[in-house]
């Protein structure tokens, strides 16, 4: 089975490539993970040609314009990468066959609900990033309608030991801040983290089902269990880091409201995803967010220790 992965240098891509190692041989997978230069999603014509030439059984699209504030300024690039590339992919897959797993986001919703978003909830994005990701979803739904050729996984607040994400930013600020300084974190946006590890495990379950030709729901949601504000997560990062001896920080973390945090992209106030369809479909359980956070921080500690040992 030929699997093409875009965005393999991103945080989810790095984790997925690591995880795929354990099933690659058993399932006889050929993994193709082109660089941005080899498969540039800003060029629709080249995207079509590349997919035509490779003709993958499964295309896992992890590439995206993910800088949500920059997307407000560079909206054309964001649309090209997050939406129009999906149209190209879907057109080729419709003609030649093959399945696409697309990673989407909680930002396709406007955040005005107060209960977890179900997969069929109407999309109503606030900013350019959410609008372009939403348009990408629509291309798959329209072009690949009734084909069982696509799986959209919406996820939220992705964290990992790799690249840039909220956990790494908070760790850096806690480490580098002076004792009498305080770290201000938004407390009126509620959501849930997702570890790249748990999301990669879900992608692998989908690959295993596809190898057996099993039909799956076209839309899935995935995150850790529970909900929290960015502020509550930051407080837990500090608490767990102290308790596992990752480092000790005396910096005070203070809650602020969204309007006090200057940003270009409007963020949903509430973006918890209902993951019950996914847990039911695959017979799995998602762990409580604090447990997933602790596992991640322990992994970051191990990675830091191995890097120190090598130096
Ligand atoms: N991060 C989150 O909190 C979050 C939340 C919900 C959903 N998601 C979705 O999850 C997926 C993975 O996100 P992530 O956090 O792993 O992203 P990331 O770390 O920002 O990585 C993005 C990847 O896309 C590649 N890329 C960017 N522009 C490209 C282009 N023009 N052509 C080809 N590749 C390009 C990047 O390549 P370079 O390394 O060369 O730049 C990188 O490999 C994305 O679809 C994202 O929308 C993310």
mmCIF file of C-alpha atoms and ligand atoms in Angstrom:
data_model
loop_
_atom_site.group_PDB
_atom_site.id
_atom_site.type_symbol
_atom_site.label_atom_id
_atom_site.label_comp_id
_atom_site.label_asym_id
_atom_site.label_seq_id
_atom_site.Cartn_x
_atom_site.Cartn_y
_atom_site.Cartn_z
ATOM 1 C CA UNK A 1 0.000 0.000 0.000
ATOM 2 C CA UNK A 2 1.349 3.402 -1.054
ATOM 3 C CA UNK A 3 0.885 6.226 1.460
ATOM 4 C CA UNK A 4 1.664 9.808 0.559
ATOM 5 C CA UNK A 5 2.091 12.235 3.472
ATOM 6 C CA UNK A 6 2.190 16.008 2.977
ATOM 7 C CA UNK A 7 3.436 18.285 5.762
ATOM 8 C CA UNK A 8 5.672 15.575 7.234
ATOM 9 C CA UNK A 9 8.051 18.206 8.675
ATOM 10 C CA UNK A 10 5.255 19.706 10.811
ATOM 11 C CA UNK A 11 4.603 18.669 14.427
ATOM 12 C CA UNK A 12 1.958 16.109 13.484
ATOM 13 C CA UNK A 13 4.019 14.893 10.523
ATOM 14 C CA UNK A 14 7.105 14.226 12.656
ATOM 15 C CA UNK A 15 5.030 12.287 15.186
ATOM 16 C CA UNK A 16 3.112 10.305 12.549
ATOM 17 C CA UNK A 17 6.302 9.259 10.751
ATOM 18 C CA UNK A 18 7.679 8.019 14.105
ATOM 19 C CA UNK A 19 4.493 6.081 14.855
ATOM 20 C CA UNK A 20 4.239 4.572 11.375
ATOM 21 C CA UNK A 21 7.573 2.821 11.917
ATOM 22 C CA UNK A 22 5.808 0.248 14.116
ATOM 23 C CA UNK A 23 3.321 -0.907 11.417
ATOM 24 C CA UNK A 24 5.245 -0.115 8.228
ATOM 25 C CA UNK A 25 6.748 -3.575 7.777
ATOM 26 C CA UNK A 26 3.794 -5.586 9.038
ATOM 27 C CA UNK A 27 1.375 -3.822 6.681
ATOM 28 C CA UNK A 28 3.886 -3.551 3.769
ATOM 29 C CA UNK A 29 3.518 0.221 3.559
ATOM 30 C CA UNK A 30 5.505 2.379 1.181
ATOM 31 C CA UNK A 31 5.678 5.865 2.688
ATOM 32 C CA UNK A 32 6.312 8.846 0.443
ATOM 33 C CA UNK A 33 6.796 12.154 2.258
ATOM 34 C CA UNK A 34 7.768 14.926 -0.157
ATOM 35 C CA UNK A 35 9.294 18.183 1.052
ATOM 36 C CA UNK A 36 7.504 21.513 0.550
ATOM 37 C CA UNK A 37 9.792 22.117 -2.427
ATOM 38 C CA UNK A 38 8.826 18.799 -4.081
ATOM 39 C CA UNK A 39 5.095 19.243 -3.460
ATOM 40 C CA UNK A 40 4.242 22.902 -2.926
ATOM 41 C CA UNK A 41 0.566 23.277 -2.094
ATOM 42 C CA UNK A 42 0.512 26.854 -3.403
ATOM 43 C CA UNK A 43 0.756 25.441 -6.942
ATOM 44 C CA UNK A 44 -2.504 23.666 -7.869
ATOM 45 C CA UNK A 45 -1.312 22.439 -11.276
ATOM 46 C CA UNK A 46 1.813 20.854 -9.811
ATOM 47 C CA UNK A 47 -0.273 19.350 -6.973
ATOM 48 C CA UNK A 48 -2.495 17.578 -9.507
ATOM 49 C CA UNK A 49 0.452 16.354 -11.544
ATOM 50 C CA UNK A 50 2.273 15.081 -8.422
ATOM 51 C CA UNK A 51 -0.752 13.069 -7.205
ATOM 52 C CA UNK A 52 -1.350 11.732 -10.733
ATOM 53 C CA UNK A 53 2.255 10.525 -10.927
ATOM 54 C CA UNK A 54 2.434 8.970 -7.446
ATOM 55 C CA UNK A 55 -1.137 7.586 -7.511
ATOM 56 C CA UNK A 56 -1.301 6.921 -3.727
ATOM 57 C CA UNK A 57 -3.701 4.480 -2.080
ATOM 58 C CA UNK A 58 -3.956 6.899 0.847
ATOM 59 C CA UNK A 59 -3.073 10.581 0.828
ATOM 60 C CA UNK A 60 -2.636 11.972 4.355
ATOM 61 C CA UNK A 61 -2.753 15.753 4.091
ATOM 62 C CA UNK A 62 -1.030 17.301 7.116
ATOM 63 C CA UNK A 63 0.322 20.330 5.245
ATOM 64 C CA UNK A 64 -1.413 23.579 6.079
ATOM 65 C CA UNK A 65 -1.010 27.307 6.509
ATOM 66 C CA UNK A 66 -1.263 27.122 10.320
ATOM 67 C CA UNK A 67 -0.162 30.615 11.424
ATOM 68 C CA UNK A 68 -3.665 31.865 12.208
ATOM 69 C CA UNK A 69 -2.759 35.549 12.659
ATOM 70 C CA UNK A 70 -0.575 35.692 9.515
ATOM 71 C CA UNK A 71 -3.441 34.099 7.577
ATOM 72 C CA UNK A 72 -5.427 37.329 8.129
ATOM 73 C CA UNK A 73 -2.727 39.167 6.110
ATOM 74 C CA UNK A 74 -1.622 36.439 3.681
ATOM 75 C CA UNK A 75 -5.153 35.273 2.938
ATOM 76 C CA UNK A 76 -4.431 34.265 -0.691
ATOM 77 C CA UNK A 77 -1.605 31.890 0.334
ATOM 78 C CA UNK A 78 -3.723 30.507 3.179
ATOM 79 C CA UNK A 79 -6.612 29.833 0.756
ATOM 80 C CA UNK A 80 -4.335 28.230 -1.810
ATOM 81 C CA UNK A 81 -2.774 25.847 0.746
ATOM 82 C CA UNK A 82 -5.781 25.121 2.986
ATOM 83 C CA UNK A 83 -8.525 25.057 0.365
ATOM 84 C CA UNK A 84 -7.556 25.071 -3.333
ATOM 85 C CA UNK A 85 -4.908 22.340 -2.955
ATOM 86 C CA UNK A 86 -7.696 20.150 -1.545
ATOM 87 C CA UNK A 87 -9.743 20.742 -4.711
ATOM 88 C CA UNK A 88 -6.777 19.548 -6.803
ATOM 89 C CA UNK A 89 -6.243 16.473 -4.615
ATOM 90 C CA UNK A 90 -9.950 15.562 -4.687
ATOM 91 C CA UNK A 91 -10.213 15.924 -8.489
ATOM 92 C CA UNK A 92 -7.337 13.516 -9.089
ATOM 93 C CA UNK A 93 -8.542 11.002 -6.468
ATOM 94 C CA UNK A 94 -12.030 11.018 -7.957
ATOM 95 C CA UNK A 95 -10.572 10.121 -11.358
ATOM 96 C CA UNK A 96 -7.883 7.644 -10.256
ATOM 97 C CA UNK A 97 -9.174 6.284 -6.915
ATOM 98 C CA UNK A 98 -7.477 6.471 -3.521
ATOM 99 C CA UNK A 99 -8.494 7.782 -0.105
ATOM 100 C CA UNK A 100 -7.658 11.130 1.514
ATOM 101 C CA UNK A 101 -7.322 11.731 5.263
ATOM 102 C CA UNK A 102 -7.610 15.469 5.833
ATOM 103 C CA UNK A 103 -6.762 17.098 9.157
ATOM 104 C CA UNK A 104 -9.101 19.966 9.917
ATOM 105 C CA UNK A 105 -9.758 22.179 12.896
ATOM 106 C CA UNK A 106 -12.097 23.412 15.626
ATOM 107 C CA UNK A 107 -11.710 26.863 13.978
ATOM 108 C CA UNK A 108 -14.361 25.874 11.383
ATOM 109 C CA UNK A 109 -16.900 26.618 14.161
ATOM 110 C CA UNK A 110 -17.710 30.071 15.530
ATOM 111 C CA UNK A 111 -17.456 29.118 19.206
ATOM 112 C CA UNK A 112 -20.916 30.345 20.184
ATOM 113 C CA UNK A 113 -22.104 26.940 21.448
ATOM 114 C CA UNK A 114 -21.776 25.876 25.069
ATOM 115 C CA UNK A 115 -21.753 22.127 24.514
ATOM 116 C CA UNK A 116 -19.207 20.046 22.537
ATOM 117 C CA UNK A 117 -19.483 20.383 18.748
ATOM 118 C CA UNK A 118 -20.775 17.303 16.959
ATOM 119 C CA UNK A 119 -19.377 16.288 13.563
ATOM 120 C CA UNK A 120 -22.546 17.387 11.705
ATOM 121 C CA UNK A 121 -22.727 20.847 13.341
ATOM 122 C CA UNK A 122 -22.912 23.647 10.765
ATOM 123 C CA UNK A 123 -19.552 25.262 10.025
ATOM 124 C CA UNK A 124 -19.393 29.001 10.615
ATOM 125 C CA UNK A 125 -15.744 30.078 10.864
ATOM 126 C CA UNK A 126 -14.669 33.447 12.244
ATOM 127 C CA UNK A 127 -11.251 34.153 10.675
ATOM 128 C CA UNK A 128 -9.346 33.472 7.452
ATOM 129 C CA UNK A 129 -7.649 30.305 8.763
ATOM 130 C CA UNK A 130 -11.005 28.749 9.750
ATOM 131 C CA UNK A 131 -12.674 29.924 6.524
ATOM 132 C CA UNK A 132 -9.965 28.402 4.325
ATOM 133 C CA UNK A 133 -9.935 25.112 6.271
ATOM 134 C CA UNK A 134 -13.737 25.050 6.002
ATOM 135 C CA UNK A 135 -13.582 25.632 2.230
ATOM 136 C CA UNK A 136 -11.076 22.748 1.978
ATOM 137 C CA UNK A 137 -13.584 20.490 3.767
ATOM 138 C CA UNK A 138 -16.354 21.559 1.342
ATOM 139 C CA UNK A 139 -14.241 20.682 -1.703
ATOM 140 C CA UNK A 140 -13.801 17.137 -0.383
ATOM 141 C CA UNK A 141 -17.518 16.849 0.461
ATOM 142 C CA UNK A 142 -18.618 18.097 -2.974
ATOM 143 C CA UNK A 143 -16.082 16.428 -5.271
ATOM 144 C CA UNK A 144 -15.890 13.113 -3.406
ATOM 145 C CA UNK A 145 -19.574 12.956 -2.411
ATOM 146 C CA UNK A 146 -20.875 9.380 -1.973
ATOM 147 C CA UNK A 147 -17.493 7.843 -2.771
ATOM 148 C CA UNK A 148 -16.239 6.818 0.714
ATOM 149 C CA UNK A 149 -12.923 8.277 -0.423
ATOM 150 C CA UNK A 150 -12.380 10.875 2.290
ATOM 151 C CA UNK A 151 -12.043 11.166 6.068
ATOM 152 C CA UNK A 152 -11.970 14.605 7.645
ATOM 153 C CA UNK A 153 -10.584 14.601 11.203
ATOM 154 C CA UNK A 154 -11.228 17.853 13.063
ATOM 155 C CA UNK A 155 -8.883 18.350 15.960
ATOM 156 C CA UNK A 156 -8.049 21.168 18.378
ATOM 157 C CA UNK A 157 -5.086 22.774 20.179
ATOM 158 C CA UNK A 158 -2.467 20.339 18.861
ATOM 159 C CA UNK A 159 0.570 19.842 21.136
ATOM 160 C CA UNK A 160 3.742 17.745 20.896
ATOM 161 C CA UNK A 161 7.473 17.888 21.644
ATOM 162 C CA UNK A 162 8.024 19.105 18.060
ATOM 163 C CA UNK A 163 7.971 22.493 16.315
ATOM 164 C CA UNK A 164 5.865 25.346 17.714
ATOM 165 C CA UNK A 165 2.845 24.865 19.980
ATOM 166 C CA UNK A 166 1.239 26.209 23.167
ATOM 167 C CA UNK A 167 2.955 23.773 25.580
ATOM 168 C CA UNK A 168 6.392 24.580 24.183
ATOM 169 C CA UNK A 169 5.706 28.324 24.253
ATOM 170 C CA UNK A 170 4.598 28.230 27.908
ATOM 171 C CA UNK A 171 7.594 26.063 28.908
ATOM 172 C CA UNK A 172 9.939 28.564 27.243
ATOM 173 C CA UNK A 173 8.299 31.550 28.940
ATOM 174 C CA UNK A 174 8.307 29.851 32.355
ATOM 175 C CA UNK A 175 11.966 28.952 31.984
ATOM 176 C CA UNK A 176 13.174 32.283 30.641
ATOM 177 C CA UNK A 177 10.992 34.636 32.725
ATOM 178 C CA UNK A 178 12.360 36.446 35.778
ATOM 179 C CA UNK A 179 11.003 35.545 39.213
ATOM 180 C CA UNK A 180 9.103 38.805 39.753
ATOM 181 C CA UNK A 181 7.516 38.723 36.289
ATOM 182 C CA UNK A 182 4.088 37.300 35.570
ATOM 183 C CA UNK A 183 2.836 35.384 32.587
ATOM 184 C CA UNK A 184 -0.575 36.498 31.325
ATOM 185 C CA UNK A 185 -2.703 33.806 29.694
ATOM 186 C CA UNK A 186 -6.224 34.013 28.217
ATOM 187 C CA UNK A 187 -8.848 32.472 30.478
ATOM 188 C CA UNK A 188 -12.072 33.003 28.516
ATOM 189 C CA UNK A 189 -11.420 30.662 25.577
ATOM 190 C CA UNK A 190 -12.422 27.090 26.343
ATOM 191 C CA UNK A 191 -11.259 24.064 24.363
ATOM 192 C CA UNK A 192 -9.191 20.942 24.700
ATOM 193 C CA UNK A 193 -5.662 19.930 23.799
ATOM 194 C CA UNK A 194 -4.876 17.068 21.423
ATOM 195 C CA UNK A 195 -1.513 15.357 21.511
ATOM 196 C CA UNK A 196 0.086 14.632 18.145
ATOM 197 C CA UNK A 197 0.732 11.149 19.555
ATOM 198 C CA UNK A 198 -2.936 10.322 20.156
ATOM 199 C CA UNK A 199 -3.944 11.840 16.794
ATOM 200 C CA UNK A 200 -1.247 9.801 15.018
ATOM 201 C CA UNK A 201 -2.609 6.662 16.683
ATOM 202 C CA UNK A 202 -6.057 7.479 15.304
ATOM 203 C CA UNK A 203 -4.641 8.020 11.794
ATOM 204 C CA UNK A 204 -2.979 4.601 12.029
ATOM 205 C CA UNK A 205 -6.300 3.006 13.028
ATOM 206 C CA UNK A 206 -7.861 4.589 9.930
ATOM 207 C CA UNK A 207 -5.050 3.240 7.715
ATOM 208 C CA UNK A 208 -5.573 -0.246 9.187
ATOM 209 C CA UNK A 209 -9.332 -0.051 8.478
ATOM 210 C CA UNK A 210 -8.691 1.178 4.927
ATOM 211 C CA UNK A 211 -6.284 -1.719 4.274
ATOM 212 C CA UNK A 212 -9.227 -3.997 5.128
ATOM 213 C CA UNK A 213 -11.568 -1.909 2.927
ATOM 214 C CA UNK A 214 -13.774 -0.989 5.895
ATOM 215 C CA UNK A 215 -16.095 2.007 5.376
ATOM 216 C CA UNK A 216 -15.711 4.802 7.913
ATOM 217 C CA UNK A 217 -17.656 7.959 8.777
ATOM 218 C CA UNK A 218 -16.575 10.854 6.535
ATOM 219 C CA UNK A 219 -16.222 13.259 9.505
ATOM 220 C CA UNK A 220 -14.548 12.534 12.838
ATOM 221 C CA UNK A 221 -13.533 14.657 15.829
ATOM 222 C CA UNK A 222 -10.500 14.020 18.004
ATOM 223 C CA UNK A 223 -8.960 15.606 21.106
ATOM 224 C CA UNK A 224 -8.182 14.623 24.688
ATOM 225 C CA UNK A 225 -11.141 14.242 27.031
ATOM 226 C CA UNK A 226 -12.503 17.177 29.067
ATOM 227 C CA UNK A 227 -12.119 20.917 28.572
ATOM 228 C CA UNK A 228 -10.076 23.812 29.932
ATOM 229 C CA UNK A 229 -9.061 27.392 29.242
ATOM 230 C CA UNK A 230 -5.575 28.302 27.981
ATOM 231 C CA UNK A 231 -4.963 29.718 31.463
ATOM 232 C CA UNK A 232 -5.893 26.450 33.207
ATOM 233 C CA UNK A 233 -3.634 24.507 30.844
ATOM 234 C CA UNK A 234 -0.708 26.890 31.502
ATOM 235 C CA UNK A 235 -1.177 26.488 35.268
ATOM 236 C CA UNK A 236 -1.130 22.685 34.879
ATOM 237 C CA UNK A 237 2.009 22.869 32.697
ATOM 238 C CA UNK A 238 3.777 24.742 35.498
ATOM 239 C CA UNK A 239 2.459 22.409 38.209
ATOM 240 C CA UNK A 240 3.374 19.173 36.385
ATOM 241 C CA UNK A 241 6.782 20.528 35.261
ATOM 242 C CA UNK A 242 7.614 21.224 38.911
ATOM 243 C CA UNK A 243 6.362 17.817 40.088
ATOM 244 C CA UNK A 244 8.264 15.757 37.482
ATOM 245 C CA UNK A 245 11.441 17.857 37.901
ATOM 246 C CA UNK A 246 11.360 19.136 34.334
ATOM 247 C CA UNK A 247 12.218 22.497 35.900
ATOM 248 C CA UNK A 248 11.026 24.641 38.790
ATOM 249 C CA UNK A 249 9.436 27.976 37.992
ATOM 250 C CA UNK A 250 8.271 30.614 40.448
ATOM 251 C CA UNK A 251 6.702 32.778 37.755
ATOM 252 C CA UNK A 252 3.150 33.756 38.508
ATOM 253 C CA UNK A 253 0.550 32.897 35.843
ATOM 254 C CA UNK A 254 -2.259 35.459 35.640
ATOM 255 C CA UNK A 255 -5.607 35.062 33.848
ATOM 256 C CA UNK A 256 -6.569 37.721 31.291
ATOM 257 C CA UNK A 257 -9.537 38.160 28.969
ATOM 258 C CA UNK A 258 -9.309 37.745 25.191
ATOM 259 C CA UNK A 259 -9.643 41.481 24.532
ATOM 260 C CA UNK A 260 -6.423 42.066 26.530
ATOM 261 C CA UNK A 261 -4.471 39.739 24.213
ATOM 262 C CA UNK A 262 -3.783 41.507 20.925
ATOM 263 C CA UNK A 263 -4.273 39.219 17.940
ATOM 264 C CA UNK A 264 -5.394 39.604 14.340
ATOM 265 C CA UNK A 265 -7.421 36.419 14.117
ATOM 266 C CA UNK A 266 -10.714 36.201 16.029
ATOM 267 C CA UNK A 267 -10.634 33.006 18.094
ATOM 268 C CA UNK A 268 -13.675 30.882 18.998
ATOM 269 C CA UNK A 269 -14.649 31.296 22.670
ATOM 270 C CA UNK A 270 -15.695 27.656 22.963
ATOM 271 C CA UNK A 271 -14.343 24.942 20.716
ATOM 272 C CA UNK A 272 -14.659 21.642 22.543
ATOM 273 C CA UNK A 273 -15.217 18.797 20.057
ATOM 274 C CA UNK A 274 -17.571 15.887 20.704
ATOM 275 C CA UNK A 275 -15.385 12.842 20.061
ATOM 276 C CA UNK A 276 -18.019 10.173 20.786
ATOM 277 C CA UNK A 277 -18.443 9.070 17.148
ATOM 278 C CA UNK A 278 -14.706 8.395 16.951
ATOM 279 C CA UNK A 279 -14.478 6.514 20.257
ATOM 280 C CA UNK A 280 -17.518 4.412 19.266
ATOM 281 C CA UNK A 281 -16.335 3.706 15.710
ATOM 282 C CA UNK A 282 -12.874 2.524 16.760
ATOM 283 C CA UNK A 283 -13.696 1.140 20.218
ATOM 284 C CA UNK A 284 -11.128 3.456 21.810
ATOM 285 C CA UNK A 285 -11.103 5.912 24.714
ATOM 286 C CA UNK A 286 -9.523 9.325 24.777
ATOM 287 C CA UNK A 287 -7.576 10.099 27.936
ATOM 288 C CA UNK A 288 -8.327 13.063 30.210
ATOM 289 C CA UNK A 289 -6.377 16.137 29.044
ATOM 290 C CA UNK A 290 -4.323 16.405 32.257
ATOM 291 C CA UNK A 291 -3.102 12.794 31.850
ATOM 292 C CA UNK A 292 -2.167 13.431 28.204
ATOM 293 C CA UNK A 293 -0.400 16.650 29.227
ATOM 294 C CA UNK A 294 1.608 14.823 31.893
ATOM 295 C CA UNK A 295 2.659 12.104 29.416
ATOM 296 C CA UNK A 296 3.741 14.804 26.959
ATOM 297 C CA UNK A 297 5.763 16.731 29.572
ATOM 298 C CA UNK A 298 7.508 13.515 30.651
ATOM 299 C CA UNK A 299 8.343 12.840 26.992
ATOM 300 C CA UNK A 300 9.759 16.371 26.616
ATOM 301 C CA UNK A 301 11.861 15.758 29.736
ATOM 302 C CA UNK A 302 13.212 12.489 28.273
ATOM 303 C CA UNK A 303 14.019 14.174 24.960
ATOM 304 C CA UNK A 304 15.854 17.004 26.796
ATOM 305 C CA UNK A 305 17.815 14.473 28.862
ATOM 306 C CA UNK A 306 18.865 12.442 25.799
ATOM 307 C CA UNK A 307 19.929 15.645 24.011
ATOM 308 C CA UNK A 308 22.028 16.628 27.080
ATOM 309 C CA UNK A 309 23.559 13.135 27.223
ATOM 310 C CA UNK A 310 24.607 13.413 23.569
ATOM 311 C CA UNK A 311 26.281 16.820 24.038
HETATM 312 N N1 LIG B 1 -1.521 23.305 15.398
HETATM 313 C C1 LIG B 1 -2.780 23.239 15.876
HETATM 314 O O1 LIG B 1 -3.070 23.673 17.000
HETATM 315 C C2 LIG B 1 -3.857 22.625 15.028
HETATM 316 C C3 LIG B 1 -5.170 22.577 15.531
HETATM 317 C C4 LIG B 1 -6.161 21.994 14.757
HETATM 318 C C5 LIG B 1 -5.857 21.478 13.511
HETATM 319 N N2 LIG B 1 -4.580 21.559 13.042
HETATM 320 C C6 LIG B 1 -4.293 21.000 11.700
HETATM 321 O O2 LIG B 1 -3.413 19.893 11.879
HETATM 322 C C7 LIG B 1 -2.569 19.762 10.727
HETATM 323 C C8 LIG B 1 -1.120 19.641 11.168
HETATM 324 O O3 LIG B 1 -0.776 20.830 11.875
HETATM 325 P P1 LIG B 1 0.666 21.048 12.498
HETATM 326 O O4 LIG B 1 0.487 21.738 13.800
HETATM 327 O O5 LIG B 1 1.461 19.788 12.412
HETATM 328 O O6 LIG B 1 1.275 22.110 11.471
HETATM 329 P P2 LIG B 1 2.748 22.698 11.393
HETATM 330 O O7 LIG B 1 3.613 22.162 12.469
HETATM 331 O O8 LIG B 1 2.596 24.170 11.233
HETATM 332 O O9 LIG B 1 3.269 22.074 10.005
HETATM 333 C C9 LIG B 1 2.710 22.460 8.787
HETATM 334 C C10 LIG B 1 3.307 21.628 7.692
HETATM 335 O O10 LIG B 1 2.802 22.123 6.441
HETATM 336 C C11 LIG B 1 3.897 22.336 5.565
HETATM 337 N N3 LIG B 1 3.585 23.371 4.599
HETATM 338 C C12 LIG B 1 3.341 24.681 4.832
HETATM 339 N N4 LIG B 1 3.152 25.324 3.659
HETATM 340 C C13 LIG B 1 3.258 24.394 2.678
HETATM 341 C C14 LIG B 1 3.192 24.443 1.268
HETATM 342 N N5 LIG B 1 2.987 25.590 0.591
HETATM 343 N N6 LIG B 1 3.360 23.288 0.557
HETATM 344 C C15 LIG B 1 3.610 22.123 1.201
HETATM 345 N N7 LIG B 1 3.713 22.011 2.543
HETATM 346 C C16 LIG B 1 3.538 23.135 3.264
HETATM 347 C C17 LIG B 1 5.044 22.727 6.486
HETATM 348 O O11 LIG B 1 6.286 22.599 5.803
HETATM 349 P P3 LIG B 1 7.617 23.356 6.334
HETATM 350 O O12 LIG B 1 8.047 22.617 7.551
HETATM 351 O O13 LIG B 1 8.592 23.209 5.205
HETATM 352 O O14 LIG B 1 7.209 24.756 6.616
HETATM 353 C C18 LIG B 1 4.849 21.725 7.612
HETATM 354 O O15 LIG B 1 5.375 20.467 7.239
HETATM 355 C C19 LIG B 1 -2.871 20.975 9.850
HETATM 356 O O16 LIG B 1 -3.799 20.591 8.864
HETATM 357 C C20 LIG B 1 -3.549 21.950 10.786
HETATM 358 O O17 LIG B 1 -4.436 22.806 10.103
HETATM 359 C C21 LIG B 1 -3.570 22.102 13.771
#
